[in-house]
Tab-separated table of C-alpha atoms in Angstrom:
chain	number	residue	atom	x	y	z
Y	272	MET	CA	38.699	21.506	-47.865
Y	273	LYS	CA	37.451	18.288	-49.416
Y	274	ILE	CA	39.314	15.515	-51.215
Y	275	LEU	CA	37.576	14.401	-54.402
Y	276	THR	CA	38.100	11.584	-56.854
Y	277	ALA	CA	38.043	12.332	-60.561
Y	278	LEU	CA	34.363	11.383	-60.779
Y	279	GLN	CA	33.472	13.427	-57.714
Y	280	THR	CA	35.290	16.410	-59.218
Y	281	LYS	CA	33.172	16.099	-62.346
Y	282	LYS	CA	30.047	16.031	-60.176
Y	283	ALA	CA	31.217	19.162	-58.386
Y	284	GLU	CA	31.678	20.881	-61.738
Y	285	GLN	CA	28.140	19.851	-62.658
Y	286	ILE	CA	26.909	21.723	-59.584
Y	287	ALA	CA	28.424	24.863	-61.085
Y	288	PHE	CA	26.914	24.172	-64.507
Y	289	ASP	CA	23.482	23.661	-62.932
Y	290	ARG	CA	23.822	27.077	-61.299
Y	291	GLY	CA	24.579	28.708	-64.620
Y	292	ILE	CA	28.366	28.887	-64.366
Y	293	SER	CA	29.918	27.959	-67.696
Y	294	GLY	CA	32.871	25.663	-68.262
Y	295	GLU	CA	34.675	28.624	-69.782
Y	296	ARG	CA	34.162	30.616	-66.588
Y	297	LEU	CA	35.419	27.741	-64.418
Y	298	MET	CA	38.492	27.412	-66.651
Y	299	GLU	CA	39.200	31.125	-66.396
Y	300	ASN	CA	38.811	30.930	-62.604
Y	301	ALA	CA	41.109	27.905	-62.365
Y	302	GLY	CA	43.890	29.363	-64.487
Y	303	SER	CA	43.675	32.707	-62.720
Y	304	ALA	CA	43.843	31.067	-59.291
Y	305	ALA	CA	46.845	28.980	-60.328
Y	306	ALA	CA	48.634	32.032	-61.719
Y	307	ARG	CA	48.116	33.871	-58.429
Y	308	ILE	CA	49.662	30.970	-56.523
Y	309	ILE	CA	52.617	30.940	-58.929
Y	310	ARG	CA	53.039	34.678	-58.501
Y	311	GLN	CA	53.105	34.259	-54.706
Y	312	ASN	CA	55.823	31.605	-54.923
Y	313	CYS	CA	57.975	32.732	-57.857
Y	314	ASP	CA	59.713	35.864	-59.034
Y	315	LEU	CA	58.055	36.508	-62.402
Y	316	ASN	CA	59.430	39.843	-63.536
Y	317	GLY	CA	61.333	39.205	-66.758
Y	318	LYS	CA	61.537	35.463	-66.075
Y	319	LEU	CA	60.951	32.860	-68.778
Y	320	ALA	CA	57.771	30.892	-68.031
Y	321	ILE	CA	56.953	27.946	-70.284
Y	322	VAL	CA	53.483	26.391	-70.173
Y	323	VAL	CA	53.309	22.871	-71.620
Y	324	VAL	CA	49.735	21.994	-72.555
Y	325	GLY	CA	47.732	18.999	-73.626
Y	326	GLN	CA	44.619	18.950	-75.818
Y	327	GLY	CA	42.002	18.793	-73.063
Y	328	ASN	CA	40.648	21.060	-70.362
Y	329	ASN	CA	43.844	20.835	-68.307
Y	330	GLY	CA	45.570	22.377	-71.308
Y	331	GLY	CA	42.850	25.027	-71.364
Y	332	ASP	CA	43.707	25.920	-67.780
Y	333	GLY	CA	47.304	26.206	-68.934
Y	334	TYR	CA	46.455	28.738	-71.640
Y	335	VAL	CA	44.778	30.906	-68.997
Y	336	VAL	CA	47.848	30.632	-66.776
Y	337	ALA	CA	50.022	31.714	-69.697
Y	338	ARG	CA	47.985	34.890	-70.223
Y	339	LYS	CA	47.997	35.761	-66.536
Y	340	LEU	CA	51.733	35.168	-66.116
Y	341	LYS	CA	52.383	37.506	-69.012
Y	342	GLU	CA	50.225	40.138	-67.297
Y	343	TYR	CA	52.347	39.614	-64.172
Y	344	GLY	CA	55.534	40.461	-66.084
Y	345	ALA	CA	56.895	37.096	-67.190
Y	346	ARG	CA	58.160	36.225	-70.676
Y	347	VAL	CA	55.784	33.456	-71.686
Y	348	ALA	CA	55.574	30.766	-74.345
Y	349	VAL	CA	53.214	27.831	-74.711
Y	350	ILE	CA	54.339	24.432	-75.975
Y	351	MET	CA	51.654	22.061	-77.256
Y	352	ALA	CA	52.668	18.534	-76.288
Y	353	MET	CA	49.864	16.864	-78.246
Y	354	GLY	CA	48.684	19.382	-80.838
Y	355	ILE	CA	45.883	21.935	-80.895
Y	356	ALA	CA	43.160	22.127	-78.244
Y	357	MET	CA	40.366	19.602	-78.778
Y	358	THR	CA	37.646	20.737	-76.358
Y	359	ARG	CA	35.503	23.818	-76.939
Y	360	ASP	CA	36.611	25.658	-73.816
Y	361	SER	CA	40.297	24.868	-74.229
Y	362	ALA	CA	40.115	25.992	-77.884
Y	363	THR	CA	38.639	29.280	-76.691
Y	364	MET	CA	41.504	29.737	-74.236
Y	365	GLN	CA	44.080	28.838	-76.896
Y	366	LYS	CA	42.714	31.625	-79.103
Y	367	ARG	CA	42.775	34.103	-76.233
Y	368	ALA	CA	46.422	33.234	-75.612
Y	369	THR	CA	47.382	33.818	-79.236
Y	370	ASP	CA	45.322	37.022	-79.299
Y	371	ALA	CA	47.411	38.147	-76.305
Y	372	GLU	CA	50.477	37.700	-78.533
Y	373	ILE	CA	51.777	34.691	-76.631
Y	374	SER	CA	53.913	32.350	-78.736
Y	375	VAL	CA	52.114	28.993	-79.077
Y	376	MET	CA	54.130	26.250	-80.769
Y	377	ASN	CA	53.760	22.549	-81.468
Y	378	PHE	CA	56.616	20.642	-79.834
Y	379	TYR	CA	57.104	18.338	-82.824
Y	380	ASP	CA	57.089	21.167	-85.388
Y	381	ASN	CA	59.592	23.239	-83.396
Y	382	THR	CA	61.500	20.610	-81.458
Y	383	ASP	CA	64.838	22.403	-81.154
Y	384	LEU	CA	63.263	25.687	-80.033
Y	385	ALA	CA	60.835	23.931	-77.687
Y	386	GLU	CA	63.612	21.906	-76.079
Y	387	ASN	CA	65.712	25.037	-75.665
Y	388	PHE	CA	62.787	26.784	-73.979
Y	389	ILE	CA	62.371	23.871	-71.582
Y	390	ASP	CA	66.088	23.707	-70.846
Y	391	THR	CA	66.440	27.436	-70.139
Y	392	ALA	CA	63.078	28.198	-68.492
Y	393	ASP	CA	62.857	29.694	-65.029
Y	394	ILE	CA	59.342	28.318	-64.541
Y	395	ILE	CA	57.561	25.422	-66.254
Y	396	VAL	CA	53.822	24.919	-65.856
Y	397	ASP	CA	52.611	21.374	-66.470
Y	398	ALA	CA	49.159	21.353	-68.077
Y	399	ILE	CA	49.452	18.200	-70.200
Y	400	PHE	CA	47.177	15.644	-68.532
Y	401	GLY	CA	44.320	16.254	-66.109
Y	402	ILE	CA	42.380	14.088	-63.695
Y	403	GLY	CA	40.992	11.920	-66.481
Y	404	PHE	CA	44.427	10.484	-67.291
Y	405	ARG	CA	44.785	6.693	-67.062
Y	406	GLY	CA	47.569	4.264	-67.853
Y	407	ALA	CA	50.990	5.475	-68.932
Y	408	ALA	CA	52.184	8.346	-71.094
Y	409	ASP	CA	53.225	7.233	-74.572
Y	410	ARG	CA	56.830	7.368	-75.755
Y	411	GLU	CA	56.623	10.831	-77.334
Y	412	ILE	CA	54.973	12.479	-74.316
Y	413	SER	CA	57.342	10.626	-71.989
Y	414	GLN	CA	60.291	12.244	-73.781
Y	415	ILE	CA	58.789	15.685	-73.138
Y	416	ILE	CA	58.108	14.826	-69.499
Y	417	GLU	CA	61.655	13.597	-68.958
Y	418	ARG	CA	63.017	16.731	-70.606
Y	419	ILE	CA	60.939	18.860	-68.219
Y	420	ASN	CA	62.150	16.843	-65.234
Y	421	ARG	CA	65.784	17.448	-66.228
Y	422	SER	CA	65.241	21.196	-66.415
Y	423	LYS	CA	66.401	23.321	-63.471
Y	424	ALA	CA	63.213	25.379	-63.704
Y	425	LYS	CA	60.699	25.501	-60.875
Y	426	LYS	CA	57.910	23.155	-61.947
Y	427	ILE	CA	54.243	23.731	-61.182
Y	428	ALA	CA	51.577	21.135	-62.003
Y	429	LEU	CA	47.942	22.061	-62.585
Y	430	ASP	CA	45.545	19.800	-60.645
Y	431	ILE	CA	47.853	16.764	-60.736
Y	432	PRO	CA	51.326	16.114	-62.165
Y	433	SER	CA	50.983	14.668	-65.648
Y	434	GLY	CA	51.522	10.911	-65.583
Y	435	VAL	CA	50.045	10.411	-62.097
Y	436	ILE	CA	46.675	8.663	-61.684
Y	437	ALA	CA	44.409	11.050	-59.755
Y	438	ASP	CA	42.459	8.492	-57.714
Y	439	THR	CA	45.287	6.149	-56.719
Y	440	GLY	CA	48.566	8.024	-57.004
Y	441	GLU	CA	49.933	5.249	-59.199
Y	442	VAL	CA	52.586	6.026	-61.792
Y	443	PHE	CA	53.001	3.504	-64.598
Y	444	GLY	CA	55.534	5.390	-66.694
Y	445	SER	CA	57.001	8.882	-66.815
Y	446	ALA	CA	55.476	11.603	-64.673
Y	447	ILE	CA	56.251	15.244	-63.968
Y	448	LYS	CA	58.138	15.807	-60.720
Y	449	ALA	CA	56.574	19.078	-59.624
Y	450	ASP	CA	57.890	21.429	-56.978
Y	451	PHE	CA	54.299	22.230	-56.163
Y	452	THR	CA	50.844	21.408	-57.457
Y	453	VAL	CA	47.823	23.698	-57.636
Y	454	SER	CA	44.690	21.602	-57.261
Y	455	PHE	CA	41.296	22.904	-58.344
Y	456	ILE	CA	38.029	22.708	-56.344
Y	457	GLY	CA	39.636	20.466	-53.725
Y	458	TYR	CA	42.437	17.998	-53.226
Y	459	LYS	CA	42.698	14.704	-55.117
Y	460	PRO	CA	43.539	11.336	-53.484
Y	461	CYS	CA	46.911	11.164	-55.265
Y	462	HIS	CA	48.099	14.236	-53.368
Y	463	PHE	CA	48.274	12.137	-50.192
Y	464	GLU	CA	49.260	8.702	-51.490
Y	465	TYR	CA	52.903	7.896	-50.765
Y	466	SER	CA	53.437	6.573	-54.287
Y	467	ALA	CA	52.793	10.074	-55.678
Y	468	LEU	CA	54.299	12.363	-53.054
Y	469	GLU	CA	57.634	12.721	-54.856
Y	470	TYR	CA	55.744	13.930	-57.935
Y	471	CYS	CA	53.253	16.316	-56.320
Y	472	GLY	CA	55.604	18.406	-54.203
Y	473	ILE	CA	53.821	20.994	-52.076
Y	474	VAL	CA	50.088	20.929	-52.817
Y	475	LYS	CA	47.802	23.942	-52.625
Y	476	ALA	CA	44.067	23.511	-53.225
Y	477	VAL	CA	42.140	26.514	-54.524
Y	478	SER	CA	38.490	27.327	-55.008
Y	479	ILE	CA	37.325	28.139	-58.529
Y	480	GLY	CA	33.846	29.428	-57.693
Y	481	ILE	CA	32.014	26.309	-56.519
Y	482	ASP	CA	30.491	26.555	-53.040
Y	483	GLU	CA	32.233	23.890	-50.988
Y	484	ASN	CA	29.144	23.443	-48.825
Y	485	GLU	CA	27.263	22.205	-51.889
Y	486	ILE	CA	29.789	19.427	-52.512
Y	487	THR	CA	28.278	16.454	-50.698
Y	488	ASP	CA	29.961	13.631	-52.624
Y	489	PHE	CA	33.620	13.419	-51.601
Y	490	CYS	CA	36.010	10.810	-50.249
Y	491	ALA	CA	37.743	12.683	-47.431
Y	492	GLU	CA	38.293	16.061	-45.819
Y	493	VAL	CA	41.220	18.220	-44.825
Y	494	VAL	CA	40.709	20.241	-41.650
Y	495	ASP	CA	42.711	23.427	-41.162
Y	496	VAL	CA	43.878	24.943	-37.888
Y	497	LYS	CA	41.039	27.443	-37.682
Y	498	GLN	CA	38.438	24.706	-38.063
Y	499	ALA	CA	40.249	22.432	-35.612
Y	500	LEU	CA	40.237	25.177	-32.981
Y	501	SER	CA	36.503	25.650	-33.502
Y	502	TYR	CA	35.975	22.043	-32.377
Y	503	LEU	CA	37.383	22.703	-28.912
Y	504	SER	CA	35.174	23.372	-25.929
Y	505	LYS	CA	34.972	26.935	-24.667
Y	506	ILE	CA	36.492	27.762	-21.289
Y	507	PRO	CA	33.946	29.617	-19.142
Y	508	SER	CA	35.076	32.494	-16.931
Y	509	ASN	CA	34.155	30.494	-13.818
Y	510	ALA	CA	36.092	27.374	-14.882
Y	511	HIS	CA	38.056	25.328	-12.373
Y	512	LYS	CA	40.182	22.220	-12.733
Y	513	GLY	CA	37.188	19.962	-12.259
Y	514	THR	CA	35.204	21.506	-15.093
Y	515	LYS	CA	38.139	21.060	-17.473
Y	516	GLY	CA	38.153	17.309	-16.872
Y	517	THR	CA	40.483	14.607	-15.634
Y	518	ALA	CA	42.611	12.394	-17.868
Y	519	LEU	CA	44.083	9.106	-16.645
Y	520	ILE	CA	47.234	7.825	-18.333
Y	521	LEU	CA	48.293	4.195	-17.926
Y	522	GLY	CA	51.831	3.457	-19.013
Y	523	GLY	CA	55.503	3.500	-18.202
Y	524	SER	CA	57.888	0.651	-17.518
Y	525	PHE	CA	61.475	0.215	-16.397
Y	526	GLY	CA	63.557	2.257	-18.844
Y	527	MET	CA	60.507	4.017	-20.296
Y	528	ALA	CA	59.497	6.479	-17.596
Y	529	GLY	CA	59.537	9.437	-19.983
Y	530	ALA	CA	56.799	8.309	-22.381
Y	531	PRO	CA	53.791	8.615	-20.038
Y	532	MET	CA	55.176	11.894	-18.724
Y	533	LEU	CA	55.408	13.388	-22.203
Y	534	ALA	CA	51.781	12.380	-22.720
Y	535	ALA	CA	50.835	13.846	-19.332
Y	536	LYS	CA	52.584	17.139	-19.971
Y	537	SER	CA	51.028	17.325	-23.416
Y	538	ALA	CA	47.575	16.780	-21.912
Y	539	MET	CA	48.116	19.566	-19.401
Y	540	ARG	CA	49.406	21.937	-22.072
Y	541	SER	CA	46.263	21.069	-24.056
Y	542	GLY	CA	43.931	22.315	-21.364
Y	543	VAL	CA	42.919	19.361	-19.207
Y	544	GLY	CA	42.222	20.191	-15.557
Y	545	ILE	CA	43.880	17.186	-13.901
Y	546	VAL	CA	46.197	14.459	-15.158
Y	547	LYS	CA	46.548	11.220	-13.234
Y	548	VAL	CA	49.416	8.926	-14.174
Y	549	CYS	CA	49.389	5.263	-13.228
Y	550	LEU	CA	52.827	3.691	-13.572
Y	551	PRO	CA	54.950	1.022	-11.883
Y	552	ASP	CA	56.635	1.786	-8.558
Y	553	GLU	CA	60.023	1.118	-10.137
Y	554	VAL	CA	59.785	4.217	-12.349
Y	555	TYR	CA	57.856	6.513	-10.022
Y	556	CYS	CA	60.944	8.237	-8.596
Y	557	ALA	CA	62.241	8.961	-12.083
Y	558	ALA	CA	58.888	10.144	-13.413
Y	559	ALA	CA	57.525	12.282	-10.583
Y	560	PRO	CA	59.997	15.194	-10.895
Y	561	MET	CA	59.213	15.560	-14.597
Y	562	LEU	CA	55.769	17.039	-13.950
Y	563	PRO	CA	54.980	18.279	-10.451
Y	564	GLU	CA	51.455	19.247	-11.584
Y	565	ALA	CA	50.500	15.597	-12.185
Y	566	VAL	CA	48.741	13.294	-9.738
Y	567	PHE	CA	50.477	9.916	-9.505
Y	568	VAL	CA	49.002	6.500	-8.931
Y	569	PRO	CA	52.031	4.269	-8.286
Y	570	ALA	CA	51.380	0.570	-8.840
Y	571	THR	CA	53.229	-2.505	-7.581
Y	572	GLY	CA	53.730	-3.920	-11.054
Y	573	LYS	CA	55.688	-7.003	-12.054
Y	574	LYS	CA	59.366	-6.592	-12.846
Y	575	GLY	CA	58.838	-2.971	-13.761
Y	576	PHE	CA	55.673	-3.457	-15.835
Y	577	LEU	CA	52.022	-2.750	-15.088
Y	578	CYS	CA	49.843	-5.830	-14.692
Y	579	GLY	CA	46.175	-6.630	-14.289
Y	580	ASP	CA	46.319	-6.658	-10.492
Y	581	ASP	CA	47.472	-3.021	-10.540
Y	582	ILE	CA	44.298	-1.802	-12.222
Y	583	LYS	CA	41.665	-0.947	-9.610
Y	584	ALA	CA	38.120	0.305	-10.068
Y	585	ASN	CA	38.714	3.381	-7.916
Y	586	MET	CA	41.318	4.641	-10.404
Y	587	PHE	CA	38.518	5.432	-12.828
Y	588	LYS	CA	36.311	7.372	-10.435
Y	589	ASN	CA	35.697	10.915	-11.734
Y	590	VAL	CA	37.910	10.271	-14.766
Y	591	ASN	CA	36.792	11.764	-18.096
Y	592	SER	CA	39.248	10.113	-20.479
Y	593	VAL	CA	41.836	7.339	-20.430
Y	594	LEU	CA	45.035	6.970	-22.459
Y	595	ILE	CA	46.574	3.498	-22.414
Y	596	GLY	CA	50.004	2.547	-23.659
Y	597	PRO	CA	52.820	5.137	-23.579
Y	598	GLY	CA	55.995	3.312	-22.518
Y	599	MET	CA	53.941	0.419	-21.139
Y	600	GLY	CA	55.919	-2.428	-22.648
Y	601	ASN	CA	54.497	-5.519	-24.287
Y	602	ASN	CA	53.994	-8.812	-22.457
Y	603	GLU	CA	51.256	-10.910	-20.874
Y	604	ASP	CA	51.150	-8.693	-17.798
Y	605	THR	CA	50.612	-5.508	-19.772
Y	606	LEU	CA	47.922	-7.226	-21.852
Y	607	SER	CA	46.095	-8.120	-18.657
Y	608	ALA	CA	46.382	-4.477	-17.539
Y	609	VAL	CA	44.895	-3.243	-20.793
Y	610	LEU	CA	42.052	-5.765	-20.686
Y	611	LYS	CA	41.144	-4.839	-17.129
Y	612	ALA	CA	41.332	-1.098	-17.792
Y	613	VAL	CA	38.964	-1.401	-20.744
Y	614	ALA	CA	36.579	-3.467	-18.623
Y	615	LEU	CA	36.552	-0.982	-15.732
Y	616	SER	CA	36.550	2.366	-17.525
Y	617	LYS	CA	33.327	4.185	-18.201
Y	618	ALA	CA	35.214	7.079	-19.831
Y	619	PRO	CA	36.362	7.144	-23.479
Y	620	ILE	CA	39.651	5.339	-24.060
Y	621	VAL	CA	42.518	5.953	-26.462
Y	622	ILE	CA	44.959	3.096	-27.009
Y	623	ASP	CA	48.424	3.970	-28.279
Y	624	ALA	CA	51.981	2.655	-28.522
Y	625	ASP	CA	52.629	-0.431	-26.399
Y	626	GLY	CA	48.933	-0.633	-25.608
Y	627	LEU	CA	48.388	-1.491	-29.253
Y	628	ASN	CA	51.178	-4.037	-29.277
Y	629	ALA	CA	49.712	-5.661	-26.172
Y	630	ILE	CA	46.337	-6.287	-27.805
Y	631	THR	CA	47.651	-7.635	-31.096
Y	632	PHE	CA	46.380	-11.124	-30.307
Y	633	ASP	CA	43.075	-9.978	-28.801
Y	634	LEU	CA	41.739	-7.319	-31.134
Y	635	ASP	CA	38.153	-7.867	-30.049
Y	636	ILE	CA	38.973	-5.710	-27.043
Y	637	LEU	CA	38.637	-2.772	-29.429
Y	638	LYS	CA	34.935	-3.510	-29.838
Y	639	SER	CA	34.274	-2.264	-26.314
Y	640	ASP	CA	31.914	0.695	-26.161
Y	641	THR	CA	34.517	2.697	-24.273
Y	642	VAL	CA	37.448	2.360	-26.703
Y	643	VAL	CA	36.995	5.282	-29.085
Y	644	ALA	CA	40.365	5.662	-30.816
Y	645	ILE	CA	43.675	4.017	-31.615
Y	646	THR	CA	46.784	5.796	-32.912
Y	647	PRO	CA	49.105	3.324	-34.665
Y	648	HIS	CA	52.135	4.166	-36.760
Y	649	PRO	CA	52.591	1.938	-39.855
Y	650	GLY	CA	54.620	-0.678	-37.938
Y	651	GLU	CA	51.915	-1.008	-35.289
Y	652	MET	CA	49.242	-1.065	-37.983
Y	653	SER	CA	51.134	-3.899	-39.631
Y	654	ARG	CA	50.982	-5.911	-36.412
Y	655	LEU	CA	47.282	-5.140	-35.971
Y	656	THR	CA	46.286	-6.109	-39.505
Y	657	GLY	CA	48.874	-8.704	-40.514
Y	658	LYS	CA	49.636	-6.633	-43.621
Y	659	SER	CA	53.144	-5.549	-44.517
Y	660	VAL	CA	54.266	-1.997	-43.850
Y	661	ALA	CA	54.797	-1.554	-47.591
Y	662	GLU	CA	51.205	-2.583	-48.324
Y	663	ILE	CA	49.909	-0.227	-45.652
Y	664	GLU	CA	51.953	2.675	-46.968
Y	665	GLN	CA	50.532	2.157	-50.456
Y	666	ASN	CA	46.907	1.902	-49.249
Y	667	ARG	CA	46.754	4.078	-46.164
Y	668	ILE	CA	43.231	5.425	-46.569
Y	669	SER	CA	41.507	2.175	-47.484
Y	670	ILE	CA	43.287	0.085	-44.833
Y	671	ALA	CA	42.609	2.600	-42.063
Y	672	LEU	CA	38.946	2.855	-43.071
Y	673	ASP	CA	38.449	-0.917	-43.248
Y	674	PHE	CA	39.927	-1.284	-39.762
Y	675	ALA	CA	37.832	1.551	-38.334
Y	676	LYS	CA	34.639	0.008	-39.658
Y	677	GLU	CA	35.485	-3.552	-38.582
Y	678	TYR	CA	36.367	-2.682	-34.985
Y	679	GLY	CA	34.275	0.431	-34.462
Y	680	VAL	CA	37.184	2.686	-33.446
Y	681	ILE	CA	38.514	5.940	-34.817
Y	682	THR	CA	41.762	4.850	-36.459
Y	683	VAL	CA	44.588	7.369	-36.628
Y	684	LEU	CA	47.194	6.007	-39.032
Y	685	LYS	CA	50.160	8.240	-38.279
Y	686	GLY	CA	52.785	9.430	-40.723
Y	687	SER	CA	53.191	12.122	-43.329
Y	688	TYR	CA	49.589	13.107	-44.066
Y	689	THR	CA	48.119	11.239	-41.102
Y	690	VAL	CA	44.838	9.507	-41.961
Y	691	ILE	CA	41.925	9.624	-39.517
Y	692	ALA	CA	39.303	7.033	-40.415
Y	693	CYS	CA	36.013	6.857	-38.530
Y	694	PRO	CA	33.560	3.963	-38.123
Y	695	SER	CA	30.910	6.163	-39.739
Y	696	GLY	CA	32.904	6.067	-42.973
Y	697	LYS	CA	34.212	9.612	-42.677
Y	698	ILE	CA	37.873	10.105	-43.531
Y	699	TYR	CA	40.126	13.042	-42.735
Y	700	VAL	CA	43.666	13.630	-43.987
Y	701	ASN	CA	45.941	15.901	-41.988
Y	702	THR	CA	48.193	18.362	-43.779
Y	703	THR	CA	49.934	20.007	-40.817
Y	704	GLY	CA	53.302	18.837	-39.516
Y	705	ASN	CA	56.784	18.388	-40.945
Y	706	ALA	CA	59.978	16.343	-40.701
Y	707	ALA	CA	60.938	17.989	-37.399
Y	708	MET	CA	58.299	15.742	-35.809
Y	709	ALA	CA	60.220	12.580	-36.678
Y	710	THR	CA	61.510	12.314	-33.133
Y	711	ALA	CA	60.972	10.096	-30.098
Y	712	GLY	CA	57.948	10.911	-27.970
Y	713	CYS	CA	55.956	12.720	-30.658
Y	714	GLY	CA	53.291	10.000	-30.633
Y	715	ASP	CA	53.022	10.220	-26.845
Y	716	MET	CA	52.400	13.924	-27.258
Y	717	LEU	CA	49.529	13.241	-29.661
Y	718	GLY	CA	47.971	10.748	-27.255
Y	719	GLY	CA	48.054	13.348	-24.509
Y	720	ILE	CA	46.348	15.967	-26.676
Y	721	ILE	CA	43.543	13.567	-27.607
Y	722	ALA	CA	43.078	12.583	-23.956
Y	723	ALA	CA	42.848	16.249	-22.957
Y	724	PHE	CA	40.223	17.125	-25.566
Y	725	LEU	CA	38.151	14.071	-24.657
Y	726	ALA	CA	38.384	15.006	-20.962
Y	727	ASN	CA	37.211	18.511	-21.889
Y	728	GLY	CA	34.037	16.898	-23.223
Y	729	VAL	CA	34.707	17.290	-26.948
Y	730	GLU	CA	32.848	14.738	-29.081
Y	731	PRO	CA	35.316	11.917	-29.942
Y	732	GLU	CA	35.548	12.407	-33.714
Y	733	LYS	CA	36.123	16.144	-33.364
Y	734	ALA	CA	38.526	15.615	-30.470
Y	735	VAL	CA	40.702	13.276	-32.510
Y	736	VAL	CA	40.635	15.343	-35.704
Y	737	ALA	CA	41.436	18.554	-33.833
Y	738	ALA	CA	44.230	16.873	-31.866
Y	739	VAL	CA	45.946	15.530	-34.978
Y	740	CYS	CA	45.727	18.878	-36.771
Y	741	LEU	CA	46.918	20.966	-33.815
Y	742	HIS	CA	49.661	18.454	-32.971
Y	743	GLY	CA	51.042	19.036	-36.468
Y	744	ALA	CA	50.554	22.784	-36.134
Y	745	ALA	CA	52.769	22.740	-33.039
Y	746	GLY	CA	55.447	21.011	-35.079
Y	747	ASP	CA	55.082	23.629	-37.800
Y	748	TYR	CA	55.347	26.447	-35.286
Y	749	VAL	CA	58.559	25.088	-33.765
Y	750	ALA	CA	60.112	24.331	-37.163
Y	751	GLU	CA	59.388	27.888	-38.271
Y	752	LYS	CA	60.958	29.317	-35.127
Y	753	ILE	CA	64.070	27.168	-34.760
Y	754	GLY	CA	64.292	24.988	-37.857
Y	755	VAL	CA	63.736	21.304	-38.606
Y	756	ARG	CA	66.975	19.877	-37.279
Y	757	GLY	CA	67.354	19.249	-33.549
Y	758	VAL	CA	63.711	19.669	-32.499
Y	759	ILE	CA	62.599	17.456	-29.600
Y	760	THR	CA	59.089	16.633	-28.471
Y	761	SER	CA	59.333	18.839	-25.402
Y	762	ASP	CA	59.854	21.847	-27.689
Y	763	MET	CA	56.565	21.103	-29.416
Y	764	ILE	CA	54.668	20.478	-26.192
Y	765	GLU	CA	55.763	23.865	-24.894
Y	766	SER	CA	54.432	25.494	-28.075
Y	767	LEU	CA	50.904	24.096	-27.675
Y	768	PRO	CA	49.482	27.058	-25.716
Y	769	TYR	CA	50.639	29.411	-28.453
Y	770	VAL	CA	48.957	27.288	-31.139
Y	771	PHE	CA	45.705	27.111	-29.166
Y	772	ASN	CA	45.613	30.795	-28.320
Y	773	ASN	CA	46.993	32.306	-31.530
Y	774	GLY	CA	45.965	29.893	-34.263
Y	775	ASP	CA	44.320	31.281	-37.380
């Protein structure tokens, strides 16, 4: 599903209008879809559901939700936070709500009753401000918002939490802290900006009758597991290890033998035919027993680190992808190894972890035709860009995209809602994954998946997008099976075949 700014959302609505779908119909569709999501997530029978509405179309959506929740068995009341509806469609929906014998009251005319409803509600639906909101809520609306936030009710926001800026995620005053948000037509940028995450809660995007294929103006995309799996190459019945490709992994150092092996095992679990691992002699004995299926290329190294002299042209013969960096370490010797590997490889390269740290002072290496992707976490991105981690976290999409365009590499900025920015200007935001993945080696696992898909012959952009999505799906699968606490990367690697073969 697509991610749209406020303006792009308006353009998408215009597509519907041009096809003869009225604003009233879209509003009915939106409110009905939101009510279905609420019904799926909340016990409604006999529960008190309060819908707090504004004067605009977001309020109109709220009136529809109120009617539908009543039909589903809830006790419903509507509180007007700003007075009567002021748009034609929202006024129509207000009348339909009153005709359905739903109590509709002005907060300021019935303050004690309205506050009591908010305090005692089981469910509160926030339909005060929509995507056109700018600035900060005024003092009166802020008091209502704060009252809602203090309530123990489950809180559901329509499109965006009131008080949050749709395009940036900024909050300049009070804002609803929703348990989940139902977004219409597609997602909005604020749903993925760290500044707004505590307000949005769980976000579910729903269609309201606009063909997504007709929406051509959007800022980013979200790829689901089914779509990610469709990007992978098919395995023919006469396949052998050679046809599934060979991935070469360069990494490891004294004390960090496990990192390249996690990447190697991840690559094999992701369907590559052969994995070759080049690592220093000093860690070979520790690494080799971890994965008997791997082919090893022990190197002399310098004091337990790979160096330029270790990288030979014959390493790259019949290799279909290269992953550089897991556990490599960061010094002049490892930089020389990275530089030489990029110069010698004809296969697509992914640079991760210590490989990224090694090139911090020579970023032009990324402009090589063979380097297709980098996978930094915010700390590594800070070193690559010179920007603070805080600045990166507040501007993840724009910073990743600027870097991707400047250096011509697919930039995977890892974290909650990983951003994948492409030199073409395309942006993807990943929604799979969970807190169980905050564990050592998880990034090495991702590097291995990308290397496997590239070795399989998948086009780089699709390989990276699919890898990020399915990497998170493996984390979701394990968390569902055993919980969030105590998960290690090896658990997730072992789950990869299930995700690939049983994903929906």
